[in-house]
Coordinates of C-alpha atoms in Angstrom, one line a residue:
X7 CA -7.4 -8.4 7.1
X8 CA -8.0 -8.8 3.8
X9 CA -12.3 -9.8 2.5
X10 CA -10.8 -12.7 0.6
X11 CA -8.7 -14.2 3.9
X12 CA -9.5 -17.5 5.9
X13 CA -9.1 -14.9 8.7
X14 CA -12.1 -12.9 7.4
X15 CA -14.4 -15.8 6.2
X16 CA -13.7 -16.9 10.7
X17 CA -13.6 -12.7 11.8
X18 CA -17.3 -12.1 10.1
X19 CA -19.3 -15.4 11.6
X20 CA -18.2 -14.5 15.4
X21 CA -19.2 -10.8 15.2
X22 CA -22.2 -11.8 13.5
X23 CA -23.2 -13.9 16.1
X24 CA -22.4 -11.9 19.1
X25 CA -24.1 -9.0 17.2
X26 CA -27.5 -10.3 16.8
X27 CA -27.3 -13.5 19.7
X28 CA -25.4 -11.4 22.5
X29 CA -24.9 -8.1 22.2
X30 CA -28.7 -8.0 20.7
X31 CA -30.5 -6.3 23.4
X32 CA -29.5 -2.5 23.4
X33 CA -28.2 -1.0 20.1
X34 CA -25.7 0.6 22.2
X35 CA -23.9 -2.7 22.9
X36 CA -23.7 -3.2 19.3
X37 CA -22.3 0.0 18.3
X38 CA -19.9 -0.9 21.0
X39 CA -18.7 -4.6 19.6
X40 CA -18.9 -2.8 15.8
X41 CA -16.2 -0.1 17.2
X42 CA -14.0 -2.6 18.9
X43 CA -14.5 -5.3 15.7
X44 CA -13.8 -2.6 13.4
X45 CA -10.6 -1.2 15.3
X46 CA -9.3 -5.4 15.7
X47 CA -10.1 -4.9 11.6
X48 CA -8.0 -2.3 10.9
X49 CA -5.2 -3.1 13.7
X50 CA -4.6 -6.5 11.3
X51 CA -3.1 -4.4 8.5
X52 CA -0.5 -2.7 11.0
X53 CA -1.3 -2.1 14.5
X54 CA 0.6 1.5 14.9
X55 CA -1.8 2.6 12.2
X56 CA -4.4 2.9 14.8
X57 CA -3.1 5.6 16.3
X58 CA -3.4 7.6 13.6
X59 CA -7.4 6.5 13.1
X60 CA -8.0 7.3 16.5
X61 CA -6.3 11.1 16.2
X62 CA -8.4 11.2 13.0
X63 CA -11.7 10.1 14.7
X64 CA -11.2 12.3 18.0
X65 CA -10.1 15.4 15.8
X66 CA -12.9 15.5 13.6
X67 CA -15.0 14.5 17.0
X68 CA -14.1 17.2 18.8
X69 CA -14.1 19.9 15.7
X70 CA -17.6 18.6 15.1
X71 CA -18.6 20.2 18.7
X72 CA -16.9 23.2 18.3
X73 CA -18.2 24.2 15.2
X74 CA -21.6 23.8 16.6
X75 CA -21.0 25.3 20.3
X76 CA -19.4 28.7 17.9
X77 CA -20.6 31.9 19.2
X78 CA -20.6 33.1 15.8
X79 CA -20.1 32.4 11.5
X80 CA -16.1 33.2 12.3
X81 CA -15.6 31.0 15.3
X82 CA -17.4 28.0 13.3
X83 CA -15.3 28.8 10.5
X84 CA -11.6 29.0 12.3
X85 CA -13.0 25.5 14.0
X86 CA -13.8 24.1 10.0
X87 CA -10.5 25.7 8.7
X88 CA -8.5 23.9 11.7
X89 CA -10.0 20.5 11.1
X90 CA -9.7 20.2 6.9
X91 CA -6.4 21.9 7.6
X92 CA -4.9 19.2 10.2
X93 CA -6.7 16.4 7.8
X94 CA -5.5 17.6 4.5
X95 CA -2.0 17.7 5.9
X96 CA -1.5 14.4 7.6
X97 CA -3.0 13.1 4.1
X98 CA -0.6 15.1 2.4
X99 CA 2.6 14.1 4.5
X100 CA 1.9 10.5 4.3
X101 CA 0.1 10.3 0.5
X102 CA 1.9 13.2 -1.2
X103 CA 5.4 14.5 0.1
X104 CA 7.5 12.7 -1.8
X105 CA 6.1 13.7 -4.9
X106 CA 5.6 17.3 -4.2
X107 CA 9.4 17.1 -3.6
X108 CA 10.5 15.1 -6.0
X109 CA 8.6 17.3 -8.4
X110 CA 9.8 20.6 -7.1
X111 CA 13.6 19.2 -7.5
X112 CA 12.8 18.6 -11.3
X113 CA 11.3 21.6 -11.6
X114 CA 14.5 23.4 -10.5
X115 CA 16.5 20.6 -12.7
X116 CA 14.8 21.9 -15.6
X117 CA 16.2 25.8 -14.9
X118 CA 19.3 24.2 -14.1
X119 CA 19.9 24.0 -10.7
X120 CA 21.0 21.2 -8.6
X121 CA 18.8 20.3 -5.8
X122 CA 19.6 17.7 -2.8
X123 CA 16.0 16.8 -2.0
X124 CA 15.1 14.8 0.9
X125 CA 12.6 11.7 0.5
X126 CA 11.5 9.8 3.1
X127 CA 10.2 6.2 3.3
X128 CA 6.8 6.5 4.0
X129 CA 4.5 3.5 4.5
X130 CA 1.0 4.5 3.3
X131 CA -1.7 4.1 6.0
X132 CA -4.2 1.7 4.6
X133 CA -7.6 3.8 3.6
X134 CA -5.9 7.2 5.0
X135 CA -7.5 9.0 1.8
X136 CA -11.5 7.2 2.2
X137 CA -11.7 7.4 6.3
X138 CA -10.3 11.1 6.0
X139 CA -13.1 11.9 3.3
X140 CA -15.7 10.6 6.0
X141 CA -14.1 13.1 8.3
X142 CA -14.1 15.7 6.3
X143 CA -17.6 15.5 5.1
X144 CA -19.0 15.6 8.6
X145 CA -17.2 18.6 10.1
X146 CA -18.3 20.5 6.6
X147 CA -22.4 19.5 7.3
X148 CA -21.9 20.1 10.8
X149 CA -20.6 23.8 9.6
X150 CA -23.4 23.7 7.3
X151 CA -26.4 22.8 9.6
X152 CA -27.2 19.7 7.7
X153 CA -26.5 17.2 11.0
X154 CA -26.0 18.4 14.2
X155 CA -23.1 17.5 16.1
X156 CA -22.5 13.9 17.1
X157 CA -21.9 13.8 21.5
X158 CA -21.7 9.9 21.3
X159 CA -17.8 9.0 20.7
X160 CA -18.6 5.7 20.4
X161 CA -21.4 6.2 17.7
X162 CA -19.1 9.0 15.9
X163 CA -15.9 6.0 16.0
X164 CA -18.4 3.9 14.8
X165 CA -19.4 5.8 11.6
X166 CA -15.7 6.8 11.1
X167 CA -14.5 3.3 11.7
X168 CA -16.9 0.9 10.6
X169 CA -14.9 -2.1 9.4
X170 CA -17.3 -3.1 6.0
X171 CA -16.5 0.3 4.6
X172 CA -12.8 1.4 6.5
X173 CA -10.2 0.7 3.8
X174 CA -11.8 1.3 0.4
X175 CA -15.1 2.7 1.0
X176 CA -18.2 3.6 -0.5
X177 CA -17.3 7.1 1.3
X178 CA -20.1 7.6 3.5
X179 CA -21.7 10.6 4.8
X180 CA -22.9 11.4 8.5
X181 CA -26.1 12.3 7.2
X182 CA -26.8 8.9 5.5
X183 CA -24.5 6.3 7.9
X184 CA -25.2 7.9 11.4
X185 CA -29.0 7.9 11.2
X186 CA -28.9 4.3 10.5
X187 CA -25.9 3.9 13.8
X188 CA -28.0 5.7 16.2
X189 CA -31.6 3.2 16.3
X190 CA -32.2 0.1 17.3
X191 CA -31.8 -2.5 14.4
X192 CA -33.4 -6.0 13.8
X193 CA -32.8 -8.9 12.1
X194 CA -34.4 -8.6 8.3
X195 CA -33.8 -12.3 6.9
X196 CA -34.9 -10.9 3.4
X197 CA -32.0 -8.2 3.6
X198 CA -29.4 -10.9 5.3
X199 CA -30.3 -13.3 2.4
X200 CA -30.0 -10.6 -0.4
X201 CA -26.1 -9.4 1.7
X202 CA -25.5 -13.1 1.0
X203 CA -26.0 -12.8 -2.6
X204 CA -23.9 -9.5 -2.6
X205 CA -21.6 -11.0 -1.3
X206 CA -21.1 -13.9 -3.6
X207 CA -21.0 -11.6 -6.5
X208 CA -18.7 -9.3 -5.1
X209 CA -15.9 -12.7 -4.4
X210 CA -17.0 -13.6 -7.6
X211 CA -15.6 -10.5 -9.1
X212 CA -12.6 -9.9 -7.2
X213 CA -11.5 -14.1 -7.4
X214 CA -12.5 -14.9 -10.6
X215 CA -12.3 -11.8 -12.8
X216 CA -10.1 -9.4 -11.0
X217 CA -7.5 -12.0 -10.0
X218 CA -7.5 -13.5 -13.0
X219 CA -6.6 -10.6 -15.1
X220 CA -4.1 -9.2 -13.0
X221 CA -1.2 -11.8 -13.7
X222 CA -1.8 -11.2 -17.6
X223 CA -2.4 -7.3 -17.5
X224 CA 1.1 -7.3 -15.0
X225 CA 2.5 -9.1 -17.7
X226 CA 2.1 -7.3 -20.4
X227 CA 2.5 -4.0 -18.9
X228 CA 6.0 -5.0 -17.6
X229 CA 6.8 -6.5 -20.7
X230 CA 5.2 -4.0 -23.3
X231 CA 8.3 -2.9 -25.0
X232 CA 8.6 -7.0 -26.2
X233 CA 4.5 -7.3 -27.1
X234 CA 2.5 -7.5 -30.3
X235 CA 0.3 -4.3 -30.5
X236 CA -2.6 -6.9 -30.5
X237 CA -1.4 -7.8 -26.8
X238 CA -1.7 -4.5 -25.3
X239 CA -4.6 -3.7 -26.6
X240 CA -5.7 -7.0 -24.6
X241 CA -4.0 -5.8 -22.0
X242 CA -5.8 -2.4 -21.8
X243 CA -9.2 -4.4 -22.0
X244 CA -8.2 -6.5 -19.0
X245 CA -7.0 -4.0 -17.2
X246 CA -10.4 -2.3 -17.4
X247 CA -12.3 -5.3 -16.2
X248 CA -9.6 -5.8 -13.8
X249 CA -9.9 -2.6 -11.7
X250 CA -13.4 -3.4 -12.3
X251 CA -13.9 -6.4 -11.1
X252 CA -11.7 -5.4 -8.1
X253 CA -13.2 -2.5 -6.9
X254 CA -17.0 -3.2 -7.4
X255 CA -15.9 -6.8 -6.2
X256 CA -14.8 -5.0 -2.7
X257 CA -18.0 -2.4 -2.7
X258 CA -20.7 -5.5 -3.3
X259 CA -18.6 -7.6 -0.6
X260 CA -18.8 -4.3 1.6
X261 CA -22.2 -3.5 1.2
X262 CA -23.4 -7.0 1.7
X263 CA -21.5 -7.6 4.7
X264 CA -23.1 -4.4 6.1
X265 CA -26.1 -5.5 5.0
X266 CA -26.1 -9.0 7.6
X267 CA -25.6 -6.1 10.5
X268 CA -29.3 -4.1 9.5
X269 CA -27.1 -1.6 8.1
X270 CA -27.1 0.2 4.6
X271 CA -24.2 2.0 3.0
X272 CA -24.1 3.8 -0.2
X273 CA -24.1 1.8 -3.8
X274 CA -20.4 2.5 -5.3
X275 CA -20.9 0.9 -8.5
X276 CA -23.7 0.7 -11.2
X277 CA -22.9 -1.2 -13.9
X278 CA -20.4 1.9 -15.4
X279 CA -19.4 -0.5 -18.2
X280 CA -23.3 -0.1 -20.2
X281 CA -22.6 3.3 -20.0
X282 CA -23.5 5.5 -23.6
X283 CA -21.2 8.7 -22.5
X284 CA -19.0 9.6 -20.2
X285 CA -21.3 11.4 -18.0
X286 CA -23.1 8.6 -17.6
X287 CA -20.0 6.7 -16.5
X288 CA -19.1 8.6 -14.0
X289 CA -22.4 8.5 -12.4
X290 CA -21.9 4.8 -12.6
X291 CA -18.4 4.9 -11.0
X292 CA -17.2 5.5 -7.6
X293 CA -20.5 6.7 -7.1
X294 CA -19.7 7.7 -3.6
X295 CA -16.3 9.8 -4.6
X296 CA -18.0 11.3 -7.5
X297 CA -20.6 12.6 -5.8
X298 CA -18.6 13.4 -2.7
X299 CA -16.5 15.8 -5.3
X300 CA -20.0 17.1 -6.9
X301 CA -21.1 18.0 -3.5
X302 CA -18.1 19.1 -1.2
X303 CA -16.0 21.2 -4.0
X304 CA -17.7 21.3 -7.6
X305 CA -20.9 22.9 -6.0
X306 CA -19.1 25.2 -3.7
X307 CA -17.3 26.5 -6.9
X308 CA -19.9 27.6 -8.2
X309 CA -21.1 24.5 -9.9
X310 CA -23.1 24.6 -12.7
X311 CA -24.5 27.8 -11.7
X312 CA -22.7 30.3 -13.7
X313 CA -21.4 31.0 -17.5
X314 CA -19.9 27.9 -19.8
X315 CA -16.5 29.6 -18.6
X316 CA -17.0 28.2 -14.9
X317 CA -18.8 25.5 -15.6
X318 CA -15.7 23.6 -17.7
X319 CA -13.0 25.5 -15.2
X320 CA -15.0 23.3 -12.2
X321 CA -15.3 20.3 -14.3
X322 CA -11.6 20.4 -15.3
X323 CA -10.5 20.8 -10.9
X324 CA -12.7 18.2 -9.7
X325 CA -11.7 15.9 -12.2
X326 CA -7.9 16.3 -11.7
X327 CA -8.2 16.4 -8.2
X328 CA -10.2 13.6 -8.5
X329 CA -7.2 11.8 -10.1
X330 CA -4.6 13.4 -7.7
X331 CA -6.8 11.6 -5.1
X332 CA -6.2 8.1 -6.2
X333 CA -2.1 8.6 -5.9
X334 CA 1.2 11.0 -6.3
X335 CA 1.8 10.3 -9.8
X336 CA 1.2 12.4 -12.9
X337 CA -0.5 9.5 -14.1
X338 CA -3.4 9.9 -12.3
X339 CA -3.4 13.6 -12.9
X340 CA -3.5 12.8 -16.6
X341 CA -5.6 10.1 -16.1
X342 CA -8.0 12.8 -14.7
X343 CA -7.5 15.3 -16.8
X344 CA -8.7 12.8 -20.1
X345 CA -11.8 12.2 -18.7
X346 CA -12.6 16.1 -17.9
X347 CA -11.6 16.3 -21.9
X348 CA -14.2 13.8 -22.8
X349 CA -16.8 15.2 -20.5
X350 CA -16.7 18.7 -22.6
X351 CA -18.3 18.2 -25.6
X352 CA -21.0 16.8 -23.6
X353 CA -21.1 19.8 -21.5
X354 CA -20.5 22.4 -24.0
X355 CA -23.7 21.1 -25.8
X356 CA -25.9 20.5 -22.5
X357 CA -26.2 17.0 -23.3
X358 CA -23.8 15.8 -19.8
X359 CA -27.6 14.4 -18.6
X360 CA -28.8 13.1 -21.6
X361 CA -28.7 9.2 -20.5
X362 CA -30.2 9.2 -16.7
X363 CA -32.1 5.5 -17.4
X364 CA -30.4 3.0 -17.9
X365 CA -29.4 1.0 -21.2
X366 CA -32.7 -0.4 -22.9
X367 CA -34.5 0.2 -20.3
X368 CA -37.1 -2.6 -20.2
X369 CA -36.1 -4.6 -23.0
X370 CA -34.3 -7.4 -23.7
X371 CA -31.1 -6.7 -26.3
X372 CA -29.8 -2.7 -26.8
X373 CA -30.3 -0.9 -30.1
X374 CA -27.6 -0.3 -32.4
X375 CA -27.4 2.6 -31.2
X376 CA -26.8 2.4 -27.7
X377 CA -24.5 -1.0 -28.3
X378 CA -22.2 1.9 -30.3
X379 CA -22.2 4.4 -27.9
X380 CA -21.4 1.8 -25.2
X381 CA -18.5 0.4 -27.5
X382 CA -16.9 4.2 -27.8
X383 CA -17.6 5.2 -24.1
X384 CA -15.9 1.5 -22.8
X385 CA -12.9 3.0 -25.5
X386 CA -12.6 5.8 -24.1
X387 CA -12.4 4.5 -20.4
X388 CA -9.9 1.5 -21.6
X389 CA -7.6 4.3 -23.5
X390 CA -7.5 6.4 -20.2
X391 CA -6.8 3.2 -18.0
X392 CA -3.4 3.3 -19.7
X393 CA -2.3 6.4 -18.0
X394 CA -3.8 4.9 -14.4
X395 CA -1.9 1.6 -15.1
X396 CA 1.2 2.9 -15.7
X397 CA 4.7 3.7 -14.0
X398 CA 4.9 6.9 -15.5
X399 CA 3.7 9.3 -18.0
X400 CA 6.5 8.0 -20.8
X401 CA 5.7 4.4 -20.4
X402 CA 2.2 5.1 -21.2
X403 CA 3.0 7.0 -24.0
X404 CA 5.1 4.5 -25.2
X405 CA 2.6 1.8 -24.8
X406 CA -0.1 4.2 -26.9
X407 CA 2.1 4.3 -29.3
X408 CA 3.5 0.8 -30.1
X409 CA -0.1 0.0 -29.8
X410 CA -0.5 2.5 -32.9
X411 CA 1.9 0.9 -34.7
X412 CA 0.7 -1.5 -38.2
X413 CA 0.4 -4.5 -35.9
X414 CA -2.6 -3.2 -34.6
X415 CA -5.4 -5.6 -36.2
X416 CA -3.3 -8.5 -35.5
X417 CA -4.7 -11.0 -32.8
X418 CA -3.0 -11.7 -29.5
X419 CA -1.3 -14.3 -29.0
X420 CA -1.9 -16.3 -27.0
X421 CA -5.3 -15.9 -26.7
X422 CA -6.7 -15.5 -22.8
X423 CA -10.0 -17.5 -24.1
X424 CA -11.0 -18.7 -20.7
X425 CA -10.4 -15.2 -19.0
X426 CA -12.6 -13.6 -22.0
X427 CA -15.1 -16.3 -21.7
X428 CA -15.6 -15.6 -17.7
X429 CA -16.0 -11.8 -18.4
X430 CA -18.6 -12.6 -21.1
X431 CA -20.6 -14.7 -18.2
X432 CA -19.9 -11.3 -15.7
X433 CA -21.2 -9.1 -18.6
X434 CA -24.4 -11.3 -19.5
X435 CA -25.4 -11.7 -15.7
X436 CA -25.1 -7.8 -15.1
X437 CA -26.9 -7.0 -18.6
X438 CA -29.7 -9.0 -17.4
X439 CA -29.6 -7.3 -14.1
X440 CA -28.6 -3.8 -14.6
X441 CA -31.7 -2.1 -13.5
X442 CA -31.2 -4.0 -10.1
X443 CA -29.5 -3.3 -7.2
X444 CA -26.4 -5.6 -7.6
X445 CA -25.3 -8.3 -10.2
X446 CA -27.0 -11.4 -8.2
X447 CA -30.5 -9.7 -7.6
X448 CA -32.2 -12.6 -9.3
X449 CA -35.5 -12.3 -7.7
X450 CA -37.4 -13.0 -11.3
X451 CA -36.8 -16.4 -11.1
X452 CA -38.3 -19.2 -9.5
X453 CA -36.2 -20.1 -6.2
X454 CA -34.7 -23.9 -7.3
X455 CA -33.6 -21.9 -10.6
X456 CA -31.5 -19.1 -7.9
X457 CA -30.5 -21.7 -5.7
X458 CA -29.2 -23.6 -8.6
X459 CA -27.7 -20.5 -10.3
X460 CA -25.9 -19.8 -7.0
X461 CA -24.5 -22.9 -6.9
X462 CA -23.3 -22.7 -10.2
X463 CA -21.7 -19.2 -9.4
X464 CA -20.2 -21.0 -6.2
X465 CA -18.9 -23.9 -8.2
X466 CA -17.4 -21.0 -11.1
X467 CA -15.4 -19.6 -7.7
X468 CA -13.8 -23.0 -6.5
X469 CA -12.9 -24.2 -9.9
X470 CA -11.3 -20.5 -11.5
X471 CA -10.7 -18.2 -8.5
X472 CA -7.2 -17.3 -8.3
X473 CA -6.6 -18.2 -3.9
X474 CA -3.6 -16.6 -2.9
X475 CA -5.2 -13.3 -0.6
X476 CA -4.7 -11.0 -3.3
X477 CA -5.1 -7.5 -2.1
X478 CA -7.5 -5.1 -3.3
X479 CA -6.1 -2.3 -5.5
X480 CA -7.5 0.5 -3.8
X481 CA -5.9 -0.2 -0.8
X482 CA -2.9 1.6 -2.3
X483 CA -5.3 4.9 -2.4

């Protein structure tokens, strides 16, 4: 069941209802309707599916008690070992198999031997890689003492499960999400009110930015070998606010449906594309995976703890395995590995934490300055979103280099005016509230100015969104 669906827009008002008008009295009975909402959710994509969630959810369930019920470190630890083990390799079979084979076979190609590899067709569970994550970061504070083990199943299935977040995240943890499962919750009209808002932003993004991009961008990407070097350098740019608009699209529609049920989840997104360095970007990107990678592997390598030597060997593994995450294609390994090159001259010179507020703070307009370090970082992103974009390594290579080519300066033609013009608007509205919580925090205003700048927004949606149920793109991850 896809956010943008008729199905959804009918799905969210009846659990809403029954959640606060009938199922109200016991938090219990909520948790209850969440679970079975969330597992309806999820069995819309592809009922046998479930199956698999449900083997996840009791694994990491049962592993949770084990590890706390261990008679010693050893015990806990064969528990721990068992469950990332089990995870890692149903995440592998169904994300990564094909490639590790396919790769291998080349491999032996290249020494010149003939292998007959066997692929399968394997049909990617939707959000395998984001509900597994959740998993895996409980059984590992569990092991850690930093949440005791959950006994509830149904408030466990719940925090695994729970339908806002289930295909493309934020990636929660226990000790944030479960908390917040496991009390009594009441209405807050303020919050349901500012979920609203979220939410418009977040339909905005996806409908009007995302989905309009994404016909251009496929264009030009499939076509590249026939465009003007001008016209993939467009299509690098809208790529960017593509993926963008998509995925911070999903994460503000996620968080402000969460938001109507009393509950809080993790920002995701925080206005990455102000960013004056790298660093800063990623702190302002997939919040909830980049710090998910800071906390559950770069800091038990040793983090930033020891010589310059470690410090760049932990940067370079997260950030390719951060790229190996998002999909079995040397792409995304490159993809990865460009950013971990553009985070080392920050970290060789101690400067990775240099730009923890955000751009000009408290004033109106940026300073040259920061307008040119925002214009380089956003370059550097776009000129790595090659790699993610493509088929293959070669045809982003390719594309780099017929974008190099003397044709470079040269406009494109045609021109996507109204496409450029709608990201401007996105842009402005964000710039004016980037030290908020989300783009439609508007609170500054008097309320016929909001309710007429809603309506405005709403009136942007029915007259450019691109209808048609477009899915996300992480769903592919």
């Amino acid at each position: 069941m896809l956010f943008n669906s008729i199905g959804f827009l009918i799905f969210l008002p009846i659990v809403f209802c029954l959640y606060w008008f009938v199922f109200n009295k016991k938090f219990q009975h909520q948790n209850r309707l969440l679970l079975l909402a969330s597992f309806y959710f999820y069995a819309c994509w592809d009922w046998r599916f479930l199956f698999l969630l449900l083997f996840s959810i009791g694994l990491d369930y049962l592993s949770g008690i084990k590890i706390e019920n261990s008679k010693n470190k050893r015990e806990a630890t064969f528990w721990l070992t068992l469950s990332i083990a089990i995870n890692l390799g149903f995440l592998g079979f169904f994300k990564y198999y094909n490639f590790f084979v396919g790769s291998f076979a080349e491999l032996l190609g290249g020494f010149g031997f003939k292998a007959n590899i066997w692929l399968l067709t394997i049909i990617l569970p939707v959000g395998i890689s984001f509900y597994t994550f959740h998993g895996l970061s409980y059984v590992i504070d569990v092991y850690k003492k930093r949440i005791k083990a959950e006994r509830n199943f149904t408030d466990y299935a719940v925090f695994v499960s729970y339908f806002p977040l289930l295909v493309a995240g934020p990636i929660e943890r226990a000790t944030h999400l479960l908390p917040q499962i496991q009390k009594k919750r009441t209405f807050n009209y303020e919050q349901a009110v500012d979920g609203m808002r979220q939410i418009l932003w977040g339909f905005f993004k996806k409908m009007v930015i995302a989905d309009n991009c994404a016909p251009l961008v496929n264009e030009i990407f499939t076509n590249y070998q026939t465009e003007s070097p001008g016209n993939l350098v467009i299509g690098a740019v809208l790529f960017a606010f593509q993926i963008y608009g998509d995925f911070s699209g999903y994460s503000d529609i996620a968080l402000g449906v969460s938001r109507l049920f009393g509950i809080e989840l993790l920002k995701n997104f925080a206005f990455p594309y102000f960013s004056r360095d790298i660093a800063e970007f990623w702190r302002r990107w997939h919040i909830s995976l980049s710090s998910w990678f800071r906390d559950y592997l770069y800091i038990p390598l040793g983090g930033s703890k020891g010589g310059l030597s470690m410090k760049v060997r932990n940067t370079f593994i997260i950030f390719l395995v951060s790229g190996f995450w998002h999909g079995a294609n040397w792409t995304f390994i490159i993809w990865g590995g460009l950013n971990a090159l553009y985070f080392m001259p920050l970290l060789i010179m101690n400067k990775n934490r240099q730009n923890i507020e955000v751009a000009a703070q408290g004033k109106v307009l940026p300073s040259f300055k920061e307008c040119f370090q925002i214009f380089i970082t956003f370059l550097a992103a776009c000129f790595a979103w090659i790699f993610f974009r493509a088929e293959s390594v070669a045809q982003a290579l390719d594309y780099i280099k017929r974008i190099c080519s003397t044709g470079i300066f040269t406009l494109p033609h045609p021109l996507p005016v109204k496409i450029l013009a709608l990201i401007g608007f996105m842009l402005l509205v964000e710039w004016i509230n980037r030290e908020k919580f989300h783009g439609l925090e508007i609170g500054r205003f008097n309320p016929w100015m909001r309710r007429l700048f809603y309506m405005v927004i709403i009136y942007i949606i029915l007259r450019y969104a691109n209808f048609g149920n477009n899915e996300f793109i992480y769903f592919q991850f």
